[in-house]
Amino acid sequence: MMVGLRVLRGGLAAALIMVAVPVVAVATASLVSSQAVAQTAASIGVEGNRRIEADTIRSYFKPGPGGRLDSARIDDGLKALIVTGLFQDVKINQAGGRLVVVVVENPVIGRVVFEGNKKVKDEQLNAEVQSKARGTLSRAMVQSDTARITEIYRRNGRYDVKVEPKIIEQPNNRVDLVFEVTEGAKTGVKSIDFVGNKAYSAYRLRDVIKTRESNFLSFLGSGDVYDPDRIEADRDILRRYYLKNGYADVQIVAALTEYDPERKGFLVTFKIEEGQQYRVGSVDFQSSIASFDGNSLRSLSRVSVGSVYNAEAVEKSVEEMSVEASRRGYAFATVKPRGDRNFEAHTVSIVFAIEEGPRTYIERINVRGNTRTRDYVIRREFDISEGDAYNRALVDRAERRLKNLDYFKTVKIIPEPGSSTDRVVLNVDLEEKSTGDFSVSGGYSTADGFLGEVSISERNLLGRGLYAKASVQYGQRTQGYQLSFVEPYLLGYRVALGLDFYQRKQLASNYVSYDSKSIGFSPRLGFQLREDLNLQLRYSISQQEITLPAYLTNCNNFAGPGYYPTPAYLQALTAAGTPDPTFSATNNCFMDGEASVAVKQGLSKGAVTTSALGYTLAYNTLDNNKDPTTGILATLNQDFAGVGGDVSYLKTVGDVKLYTPVVADVVGVLRLQGGVLTDTGKGIRMLDHFQMGPNLVRGFAPVGIGPRDITVGTYQDALGGTKYWGASAELQMPFWFLPKEIGLKGAVYADAGSLFDYQGATSIVQGGSCGGSALQNAQNQCLTIGGDDGLVRSSVGVGLIWQSPFGPLRFDYAIPLTKGKYDRTQEFRFGGGTSF
């Protein structure tokens, strides 16, 4: 039956159309329905198929009882064919009393091509799109791919991106799929504001989060690129920052973003409800396990009465207590912290409740997403394994450890029910990132001049979690290379094995008269005693040799072997009428200077081997190792030389740095340092003494402080000392009128310290002693020491600190207040470096 419609005018025509169309639809449906009942799947005809088998198409029609197809099952088959995405069009017709499925196949994609993309590589886009070469073209999928490419660019901060898909027809029902990309300019974050913050300035909070404001140096990084995921992560970072500093009621209400067309960037605003700062009112322990004394865990608590409430310290306390309970045999014990607030006194009473947890076991740990890193590298970060009791605190610790490895972009550990109610499966989802670094760096300092370095390193060598680095340095006064290797888990234990090999050459300068060449090897073992306490044991063996230019040693054996004259002795001979024939006003070896006796003694010994055992104990609670604002960094080093080799001594060095906020964004830094060198039997070379300058008191030249050879006619080399102490107080403050992202800070400081007690060589004696007559002392080269009086050196100064994209830079101008007669000063000092 055929129905024809012509274009009619007026309301009657419209009414006729509205009536006629339903009539046609009903009639057609009735016809198909009446005939379809007698059909079977095998009798269905298929037309239009070129690549897809007819039987494959028929298989989508599922017959009912008796092998017959009714209209509902035909409709289901039609929908199933459309869903496959294999066809542009599917129709069902009647021909000769049987059903005929007429299909128009989608073309096959010959190539998927990206044009105009420069910031995102073809490989990344190919991995993201679903349309693939040799696959079937689906227009819905193409639209989805277009949206996906747009999203990728927006994640990279390019919100003006435009993606246009084009389909180019080819013979044999094939097409090329081309995505034309107009990338547009990078869309940055133009401003970051905070509403409701009272305890911390916007300047400080901008330093806490990862998102940065755009500035003229933004092209060197990507922190200013708008990324909604990063901004959401910043909300959590802010919340944790406040909780760490006592604000137990804090809420980061919202992170609002708005695109500003005029500034062509995003404006970000964080809304904060800080609440009051709380202190710890009390710390108690409660145990519901009869045989377990909760107070026995008190030593593991990182929170103390009267201190500012710190949620992070509470979390770490829970972890350590959980581990200890497990070690004692209470595998299912859980430690749950409870904080009861006193809103009037602004205190939190903390109770650590030790309870018998549910008897749940870890059935399986699935590691997913690690294409390069070996499974065992990931699993060894867990203190629990398959079959052990499930403990959430230990799972959280493993997640934090995996993040700290810096092998992965993202780390998530998600528990899910196991095969029974007492089983749990841990899914470790990872996304790997590049772990290799190649850098070319350069720098300049007033002490060492220009210095360049090329280095290559890998943090996850061969996917085995190994660290390796090779570097070469070449500069005006320093040259050398270094090779380093670290196995973080020696023989499967949480003990790091490090191997270092180096060769270094230090050239003479205005501060030192001699060249020094060293080569050494040092194996070391590292132990993490606690998260904030580390111990390193080491052995080192090195060989050092110094050389002097000829003009600084030309008074040795000036008139024959065993003859070490001084200017005073030669002048005395002339005055007595018996002048030395090799000495005159025009032939004077002291006219061009002479090295110190102590240096010559080191030169005469040739290459000297030092074999030493030592350790370093480090305590670190800094909030940020790169730019700390609070915390303590304390180190104690001891090295005993004399395990073989040519020298013997005990060297002890201590250094403590305390960082604390003073007011607003001003950070106070207090540093105390000291060292003692003790002779253990073979005497101490001048080269083993402590040498101090601006590393002890700023405003002084390198090796400019302490004992010095002041013998007339010599280079007046610094001799160093066996004891030193130093103290420094510094205030670091931002320049509030400059954007935070520039990274500039100012500093004012005062330093004090002293270096004293030289115990090295005092003479080169041939046939006499420096304690003899005046003539003997003049005849032989005897050391005249100045500045070994223990005088306190002090200075005040100002500094400019720049955490620049080119590396950390620091400029200091210091004025000495007290100094020794023979000290050397250097009021301005500059140092810095870069990697690019």
PDB file of C-alpha atoms in Angstrom, residues 496-727:
ATOM      1  CA  ALA A 496      69.804   1.796  51.917  1.00  0.00           C
ATOM      2  CA  LEU A 497      73.198   0.986  50.421  1.00  0.00           C
ATOM      3  CA  GLY A 498      74.960   3.895  48.750  1.00  0.00           C
ATOM      4  CA  LEU A 499      78.172   3.907  46.728  1.00  0.00           C
ATOM      5  CA  ASP A 500      79.984   7.119  45.796  1.00  0.00           C
ATOM      6  CA  PHE A 501      83.088   7.583  43.707  1.00  0.00           C
ATOM      7  CA  TYR A 502      84.551  10.984  42.965  1.00  0.00           C
ATOM      8  CA  GLN A 503      87.539  12.854  41.651  1.00  0.00           C
ATOM      9  CA  ARG A 504      87.964  16.563  42.308  1.00  0.00           C
ATOM     10  CA  LYS A 505      90.548  19.218  41.561  1.00  0.00           C
ATOM     11  CA  GLN A 506      90.599  22.569  43.351  1.00  0.00           C
ATOM     12  CA  LEU A 507      92.804  25.236  41.794  1.00  0.00           C
ATOM     13  CA  ALA A 508      94.689  27.981  43.620  1.00  0.00           C
ATOM     14  CA  SER A 509      92.914  31.293  44.090  1.00  0.00           C
ATOM     15  CA  ASN A 510      93.238  34.576  45.919  1.00  0.00           C
ATOM     16  CA  TYR A 511      92.384  32.674  49.107  1.00  0.00           C
ATOM     17  CA  VAL A 512      94.491  29.502  48.770  1.00  0.00           C
ATOM     18  CA  SER A 513      98.048  29.242  47.408  1.00  0.00           C
ATOM     19  CA  TYR A 514      98.027  25.586  46.377  1.00  0.00           C
ATOM     20  CA  ASP A 515      96.223  23.260  43.971  1.00  0.00           C
ATOM     21  CA  SER A 516      94.574  20.188  45.492  1.00  0.00           C
ATOM     22  CA  LYS A 517      93.662  16.956  43.747  1.00  0.00           C
ATOM     23  CA  SER A 518      91.492  14.337  45.492  1.00  0.00           C
ATOM     24  CA  ILE A 519      90.097  10.969  44.524  1.00  0.00           C
ATOM     25  CA  GLY A 520      87.873   8.919  46.778  1.00  0.00           C
ATOM     26  CA  PHE A 521      85.373   6.130  47.271  1.00  0.00           C
ATOM     27  CA  SER A 522      82.721   5.823  49.982  1.00  0.00           C
ATOM     28  CA  PRO A 523      80.173   3.057  50.662  1.00  0.00           C
ATOM     29  CA  ARG A 524      77.395   3.945  53.113  1.00  0.00           C
ATOM     30  CA  LEU A 525      74.376   2.423  54.820  1.00  0.00           C
ATOM     31  CA  GLY A 526      71.249   4.417  55.637  1.00  0.00           C
ATOM     32  CA  PHE A 527      68.679   3.531  58.310  1.00  0.00           C
ATOM     33  CA  GLN A 528      65.365   5.298  58.866  1.00  0.00           C
ATOM     34  CA  LEU A 529      64.910   5.023  62.620  1.00  0.00           C
ATOM     35  CA  ARG A 530      61.732   7.113  62.527  1.00  0.00           C
ATOM     36  CA  GLU A 531      60.084   9.281  59.923  1.00  0.00           C
ATOM     37  CA  ASP A 532      61.996  12.259  61.332  1.00  0.00           C
ATOM     38  CA  LEU A 533      65.203  10.493  62.414  1.00  0.00           C
ATOM     39  CA  ASN A 534      67.826   8.949  60.124  1.00  0.00           C
ATOM     40  CA  LEU A 535      71.178   7.290  60.717  1.00  0.00           C
ATOM     41  CA  GLN A 536      73.924   6.887  58.136  1.00  0.00           C
ATOM     42  CA  LEU A 537      77.017   4.718  58.617  1.00  0.00           C
ATOM     43  CA  ARG A 538      79.882   5.152  56.186  1.00  0.00           C
ATOM     44  CA  TYR A 539      83.421   4.229  55.310  1.00  0.00           C
ATOM     45  CA  SER A 540      85.510   6.498  53.141  1.00  0.00           C
ATOM     46  CA  ILE A 541      88.910   6.184  51.610  1.00  0.00           C
ATOM     47  CA  SER A 542      90.476   9.067  49.719  1.00  0.00           C
ATOM     48  CA  GLN A 543      93.814  10.243  48.464  1.00  0.00           C
ATOM     49  CA  GLN A 544      94.815  13.902  48.377  1.00  0.00           C
ATOM     50  CA  GLU A 545      97.824  15.527  46.808  1.00  0.00           C
ATOM     51  CA  ILE A 546      98.697  19.204  46.695  1.00  0.00           C
ATOM     52  CA  THR A 547     100.946  21.058  44.279  1.00  0.00           C
ATOM     53  CA  LEU A 548     102.475  24.518  44.330  1.00  0.00           C
ATOM     54  CA  PRO A 549     103.695  26.763  41.526  1.00  0.00           C
ATOM     55  CA  ALA A 550     107.487  26.917  41.343  1.00  0.00           C
ATOM     56  CA  TYR A 551     107.743  30.555  42.431  1.00  0.00           C
ATOM     57  CA  LEU A 552     106.161  29.705  45.798  1.00  0.00           C
ATOM     58  CA  THR A 553     108.748  26.993  46.552  1.00  0.00           C
ATOM     59  CA  ASN A 554     111.919  28.474  45.077  1.00  0.00           C
ATOM     60  CA  CYS A 555     113.398  29.247  48.505  1.00  0.00           C
ATOM     61  CA  ASN A 556     113.696  25.558  49.305  1.00  0.00           C
ATOM     62  CA  ASN A 557     117.369  24.509  49.148  1.00  0.00           C
ATOM     63  CA  PHE A 558     118.087  27.969  47.769  1.00  0.00           C
ATOM     64  CA  ALA A 559     121.844  27.635  48.423  1.00  0.00           C
ATOM     65  CA  GLY A 560     122.047  23.868  48.476  1.00  0.00           C
ATOM     66  CA  PRO A 561     120.412  20.849  50.105  1.00  0.00           C
ATOM     67  CA  GLY A 562     119.269  21.277  53.685  1.00  0.00           C
ATOM     68  CA  TYR A 563     119.296  25.058  53.492  1.00  0.00           C
ATOM     69  CA  TYR A 564     115.985  26.835  54.196  1.00  0.00           C
ATOM     70  CA  PRO A 565     116.862  30.497  54.657  1.00  0.00           C
ATOM     71  CA  THR A 566     114.511  33.259  55.729  1.00  0.00           C
ATOM     72  CA  PRO A 567     114.698  36.895  54.618  1.00  0.00           C
ATOM     73  CA  ALA A 568     115.918  37.889  58.105  1.00  0.00           C
ATOM     74  CA  TYR A 569     118.770  35.365  58.017  1.00  0.00           C
ATOM     75  CA  LEU A 570     119.961  36.370  54.558  1.00  0.00           C
ATOM     76  CA  GLN A 571     119.863  40.024  55.521  1.00  0.00           C
ATOM     77  CA  ALA A 572     121.820  39.218  58.706  1.00  0.00           C
ATOM     78  CA  LEU A 573     124.541  37.553  56.631  1.00  0.00           C
ATOM     79  CA  THR A 574     124.798  40.611  54.417  1.00  0.00           C
ATOM     80  CA  ALA A 575     125.021  42.930  57.437  1.00  0.00           C
ATOM     81  CA  ALA A 576     127.808  40.740  58.932  1.00  0.00           C
ATOM     82  CA  GLY A 577     129.860  41.129  55.776  1.00  0.00           C
ATOM     83  CA  THR A 578     129.432  37.517  54.688  1.00  0.00           C
ATOM     84  CA  PRO A 579     126.578  37.742  52.211  1.00  0.00           C
ATOM     85  CA  ASP A 580     125.157  34.641  50.591  1.00  0.00           C
ATOM     86  CA  PRO A 581     126.305  34.773  46.971  1.00  0.00           C
ATOM     87  CA  THR A 582     122.921  33.525  45.783  1.00  0.00           C
ATOM     88  CA  PHE A 583     121.043  36.315  47.568  1.00  0.00           C
ATOM     89  CA  SER A 584     120.935  39.934  46.520  1.00  0.00           C
ATOM     90  CA  ALA A 585     118.461  42.726  45.967  1.00  0.00           C
ATOM     91  CA  THR A 586     117.953  41.504  42.425  1.00  0.00           C
ATOM     92  CA  ASN A 587     118.099  37.806  43.254  1.00  0.00           C
ATOM     93  CA  ASN A 588     115.644  37.353  46.125  1.00  0.00           C
ATOM     94  CA  CYS A 589     113.466  34.273  46.197  1.00  0.00           C
ATOM     95  CA  PHE A 590     111.076  35.997  48.603  1.00  0.00           C
ATOM     96  CA  MET A 591     110.335  38.854  46.261  1.00  0.00           C
ATOM     97  CA  ASP A 592     107.575  36.871  44.517  1.00  0.00           C
ATOM     98  CA  GLY A 593     106.241  35.332  47.729  1.00  0.00           C
ATOM     99  CA  GLU A 594     106.696  31.926  49.321  1.00  0.00           C
ATOM    100  CA  ALA A 595     104.253  29.266  50.505  1.00  0.00           C
ATOM    101  CA  SER A 596     103.695  28.669  54.188  1.00  0.00           C
ATOM    102  CA  VAL A 597     105.811  26.118  55.997  1.00  0.00           C
ATOM    103  CA  ALA A 598     102.615  24.154  56.773  1.00  0.00           C
ATOM    104  CA  VAL A 599     101.750  23.944  53.077  1.00  0.00           C
ATOM    105  CA  LYS A 600     105.286  22.891  52.171  1.00  0.00           C
ATOM    106  CA  GLN A 601     105.136  20.117  54.716  1.00  0.00           C
ATOM    107  CA  GLY A 602     101.974  18.822  53.090  1.00  0.00           C
ATOM    108  CA  LEU A 603     103.667  19.099  49.699  1.00  0.00           C
ATOM    109  CA  SER A 604     106.686  17.122  50.887  1.00  0.00           C
ATOM    110  CA  LYS A 605     104.499  14.155  51.903  1.00  0.00           C
ATOM    111  CA  GLY A 606     103.157  13.665  48.397  1.00  0.00           C
ATOM    112  CA  ALA A 607      99.859  11.816  48.002  1.00  0.00           C
ATOM    113  CA  VAL A 608      98.280  11.203  51.430  1.00  0.00           C
ATOM    114  CA  THR A 609      95.669   8.482  52.012  1.00  0.00           C
ATOM    115  CA  THR A 610      92.839   8.984  54.498  1.00  0.00           C
ATOM    116  CA  SER A 611      90.833   5.939  55.609  1.00  0.00           C
ATOM    117  CA  ALA A 612      87.910   6.775  57.896  1.00  0.00           C
ATOM    118  CA  LEU A 613      84.786   5.361  59.513  1.00  0.00           C
ATOM    119  CA  GLY A 614      81.965   7.723  60.314  1.00  0.00           C
ATOM    120  CA  TYR A 615      78.262   8.282  60.898  1.00  0.00           C
ATOM    121  CA  THR A 616      75.618  10.992  60.557  1.00  0.00           C
ATOM    122  CA  LEU A 617      72.557  11.244  62.766  1.00  0.00           C
ATOM    123  CA  ALA A 618      69.925  13.595  61.307  1.00  0.00           C
ATOM    124  CA  TYR A 619      66.704  14.863  62.883  1.00  0.00           C
ATOM    125  CA  ASN A 620      64.350  16.646  60.483  1.00  0.00           C
ATOM    126  CA  THR A 621      60.912  18.100  61.249  1.00  0.00           C
ATOM    127  CA  LEU A 622      60.941  20.818  58.568  1.00  0.00           C
ATOM    128  CA  ASP A 623      57.622  21.522  56.889  1.00  0.00           C
ATOM    129  CA  ASN A 624      59.363  22.036  53.553  1.00  0.00           C
ATOM    130  CA  ASN A 625      62.941  20.994  52.819  1.00  0.00           C
ATOM    131  CA  LYS A 626      63.274  23.503  50.000  1.00  0.00           C
ATOM    132  CA  ASP A 627      61.762  26.597  51.623  1.00  0.00           C
ATOM    133  CA  PRO A 628      61.074  25.842  55.315  1.00  0.00           C
ATOM    134  CA  THR A 629      59.008  28.069  57.585  1.00  0.00           C
ATOM    135  CA  THR A 630      58.828  25.887  60.696  1.00  0.00           C
ATOM    136  CA  GLY A 631      60.681  22.928  62.156  1.00  0.00           C
ATOM    137  CA  ILE A 632      64.132  21.756  63.191  1.00  0.00           C
ATOM    138  CA  LEU A 633      67.007  20.305  61.180  1.00  0.00           C
ATOM    139  CA  ALA A 634      69.776  18.921  63.376  1.00  0.00           C
ATOM    140  CA  THR A 635      72.781  16.838  62.302  1.00  0.00           C
ATOM    141  CA  LEU A 636      75.647  15.225  64.190  1.00  0.00           C
ATOM    142  CA  ASN A 637      78.658  13.945  62.241  1.00  0.00           C
ATOM    143  CA  GLN A 638      81.645  12.010  63.513  1.00  0.00           C
ATOM    144  CA  ASP A 639      84.509  10.603  61.462  1.00  0.00           C
ATOM    145  CA  PHE A 640      87.438   8.584  62.776  1.00  0.00           C
ATOM    146  CA  ALA A 641      90.444   8.573  60.431  1.00  0.00           C
ATOM    147  CA  GLY A 642      93.086   5.994  61.209  1.00  0.00           C
ATOM    148  CA  VAL A 643      91.607   2.726  59.926  1.00  0.00           C
ATOM    149  CA  GLY A 644      94.765   2.319  57.921  1.00  0.00           C
ATOM    150  CA  GLY A 645      95.954   5.250  55.800  1.00  0.00           C
ATOM    151  CA  ASP A 646      98.471   7.976  56.598  1.00  0.00           C
ATOM    152  CA  VAL A 647      96.524  10.217  58.988  1.00  0.00           C
ATOM    153  CA  SER A 648      94.754   9.748  62.287  1.00  0.00           C
ATOM    154  CA  TYR A 649      92.158  11.987  63.934  1.00  0.00           C
ATOM    155  CA  LEU A 650      88.608  12.185  65.280  1.00  0.00           C
ATOM    156  CA  LYS A 651      86.436  14.903  63.763  1.00  0.00           C
ATOM    157  CA  THR A 652      83.101  15.852  65.374  1.00  0.00           C
ATOM    158  CA  VAL A 653      80.697  18.377  63.833  1.00  0.00           C
ATOM    159  CA  GLY A 654      77.234  19.447  64.986  1.00  0.00           C
ATOM    160  CA  ASP A 655      74.741  21.752  63.278  1.00  0.00           C
ATOM    161  CA  VAL A 656      71.230  22.795  64.377  1.00  0.00           C
ATOM    162  CA  LYS A 657      68.797  25.025  62.462  1.00  0.00           C
ATOM    163  CA  LEU A 658      65.507  26.162  63.950  1.00  0.00           C
ATOM    164  CA  TYR A 659      62.797  27.756  61.774  1.00  0.00           C
ATOM    165  CA  THR A 660      59.790  29.427  63.344  1.00  0.00           C
ATOM    166  CA  PRO A 661      57.187  31.984  62.237  1.00  0.00           C
ATOM    167  CA  VAL A 662      57.651  35.289  64.063  1.00  0.00           C
ATOM    168  CA  VAL A 663      54.864  37.580  62.816  1.00  0.00           C
ATOM    169  CA  ALA A 664      52.690  37.386  59.726  1.00  0.00           C
ATOM    170  CA  ASP A 665      54.955  36.075  56.936  1.00  0.00           C
ATOM    171  CA  VAL A 666      58.252  36.741  58.718  1.00  0.00           C
ATOM    172  CA  VAL A 667      60.248  33.588  59.483  1.00  0.00           C
ATOM    173  CA  GLY A 668      62.942  33.479  62.135  1.00  0.00           C
ATOM    174  CA  VAL A 669      65.993  31.255  61.636  1.00  0.00           C
ATOM    175  CA  LEU A 670      68.368  30.403  64.474  1.00  0.00           C
ATOM    176  CA  ARG A 671      71.509  28.393  63.712  1.00  0.00           C
ATOM    177  CA  LEU A 672      74.097  26.931  66.077  1.00  0.00           C
ATOM    178  CA  GLN A 673      77.136  25.038  64.831  1.00  0.00           C
ATOM    179  CA  GLY A 674      80.422  23.753  66.187  1.00  0.00           C
ATOM    180  CA  GLY A 675      83.226  21.300  65.619  1.00  0.00           C
ATOM    181  CA  VAL A 676      86.208  19.687  67.324  1.00  0.00           C
ATOM    182  CA  LEU A 677      89.228  17.960  65.694  1.00  0.00           C
ATOM    183  CA  THR A 678      91.176  15.635  67.992  1.00  0.00           C
ATOM    184  CA  ASP A 679      94.637  14.181  67.360  1.00  0.00           C
ATOM    185  CA  THR A 680      94.644  10.404  67.886  1.00  0.00           C
ATOM    186  CA  GLY A 681      98.360   9.686  67.482  1.00  0.00           C
ATOM    187  CA  LYS A 682      99.916  10.674  64.159  1.00  0.00           C
ATOM    188  CA  GLY A 683      99.613  14.445  64.337  1.00  0.00           C
ATOM    189  CA  ILE A 684      97.209  16.592  62.346  1.00  0.00           C
ATOM    190  CA  ARG A 685      97.992  18.044  58.949  1.00  0.00           C
ATOM    191  CA  MET A 686      97.113  21.633  58.209  1.00  0.00           C
ATOM    192  CA  LEU A 687      94.928  20.305  55.372  1.00  0.00           C
ATOM    193  CA  ASP A 688      92.750  18.384  57.864  1.00  0.00           C
ATOM    194  CA  HIS A 689      92.001  21.455  60.005  1.00  0.00           C
ATOM    195  CA  PHE A 690      88.665  23.285  59.844  1.00  0.00           C
ATOM    196  CA  GLN A 691      88.815  26.197  57.401  1.00  0.00           C
ATOM    197  CA  MET A 692      86.206  28.891  57.986  1.00  0.00           C
ATOM    198  CA  GLY A 693      84.980  32.079  56.352  1.00  0.00           C
ATOM    199  CA  PRO A 694      81.459  33.145  55.319  1.00  0.00           C
ATOM    200  CA  ASN A 695      80.245  29.628  56.150  1.00  0.00           C
ATOM    201  CA  LEU A 696      80.756  30.655  59.801  1.00  0.00           C
ATOM    202  CA  VAL A 697      80.470  34.455  59.875  1.00  0.00           C
ATOM    203  CA  ARG A 698      79.284  36.330  56.805  1.00  0.00           C
ATOM    204  CA  GLY A 699      81.305  39.383  55.831  1.00  0.00           C
ATOM    205  CA  PHE A 700      84.578  37.442  55.853  1.00  0.00           C
ATOM    206  CA  ALA A 701      86.412  36.004  52.847  1.00  0.00           C
ATOM    207  CA  PRO A 702      86.676  32.241  52.233  1.00  0.00           C
ATOM    208  CA  VAL A 703      89.249  30.819  54.703  1.00  0.00           C
ATOM    209  CA  GLY A 704      89.400  34.373  56.027  1.00  0.00           C
ATOM    210  CA  ILE A 705      88.909  33.605  59.737  1.00  0.00           C
ATOM    211  CA  GLY A 706      91.296  32.227  62.342  1.00  0.00           C
ATOM    212  CA  PRO A 707      94.950  31.201  62.568  1.00  0.00           C
ATOM    213  CA  ARG A 708      97.180  32.351  59.708  1.00  0.00           C
ATOM    214  CA  ASP A 709     100.875  32.128  58.805  1.00  0.00           C
ATOM    215  CA  ILE A 710     102.136  35.709  59.077  1.00  0.00           C
ATOM    216  CA  THR A 711     105.814  34.925  58.410  1.00  0.00           C
ATOM    217  CA  VAL A 712     107.414  37.811  56.508  1.00  0.00           C
ATOM    218  CA  GLY A 713     107.850  37.067  52.820  1.00  0.00           C
ATOM    219  CA  THR A 714     105.306  34.239  52.667  1.00  0.00           C
ATOM    220  CA  TYR A 715     101.869  33.974  51.000  1.00  0.00           C
ATOM    221  CA  GLN A 716     100.362  34.150  54.506  1.00  0.00           C
ATOM    222  CA  ASP A 717      98.208  31.055  54.016  1.00  0.00           C
ATOM    223  CA  ALA A 718      95.257  30.321  56.299  1.00  0.00           C
ATOM    224  CA  LEU A 719      96.162  27.510  58.683  1.00  0.00           C
ATOM    225  CA  GLY A 720      92.728  26.691  60.099  1.00  0.00           C
ATOM    226  CA  GLY A 721      91.902  25.464  63.580  1.00  0.00           C
ATOM    227  CA  THR A 722      90.866  22.365  65.477  1.00  0.00           C
ATOM    228  CA  LYS A 723      87.914  24.008  67.191  1.00  0.00           C
ATOM    229  CA  TYR A 724      85.146  26.324  66.036  1.00  0.00           C
ATOM    230  CA  TRP A 725      81.717  27.527  67.058  1.00  0.00           C
ATOM    231  CA  GLY A 726      79.157  29.740  65.391  1.00  0.00           C
ATOM    232  CA  ALA A 727      75.748  31.270  66.015  1.00  0.00           C
TER     233      ALA A 727
END
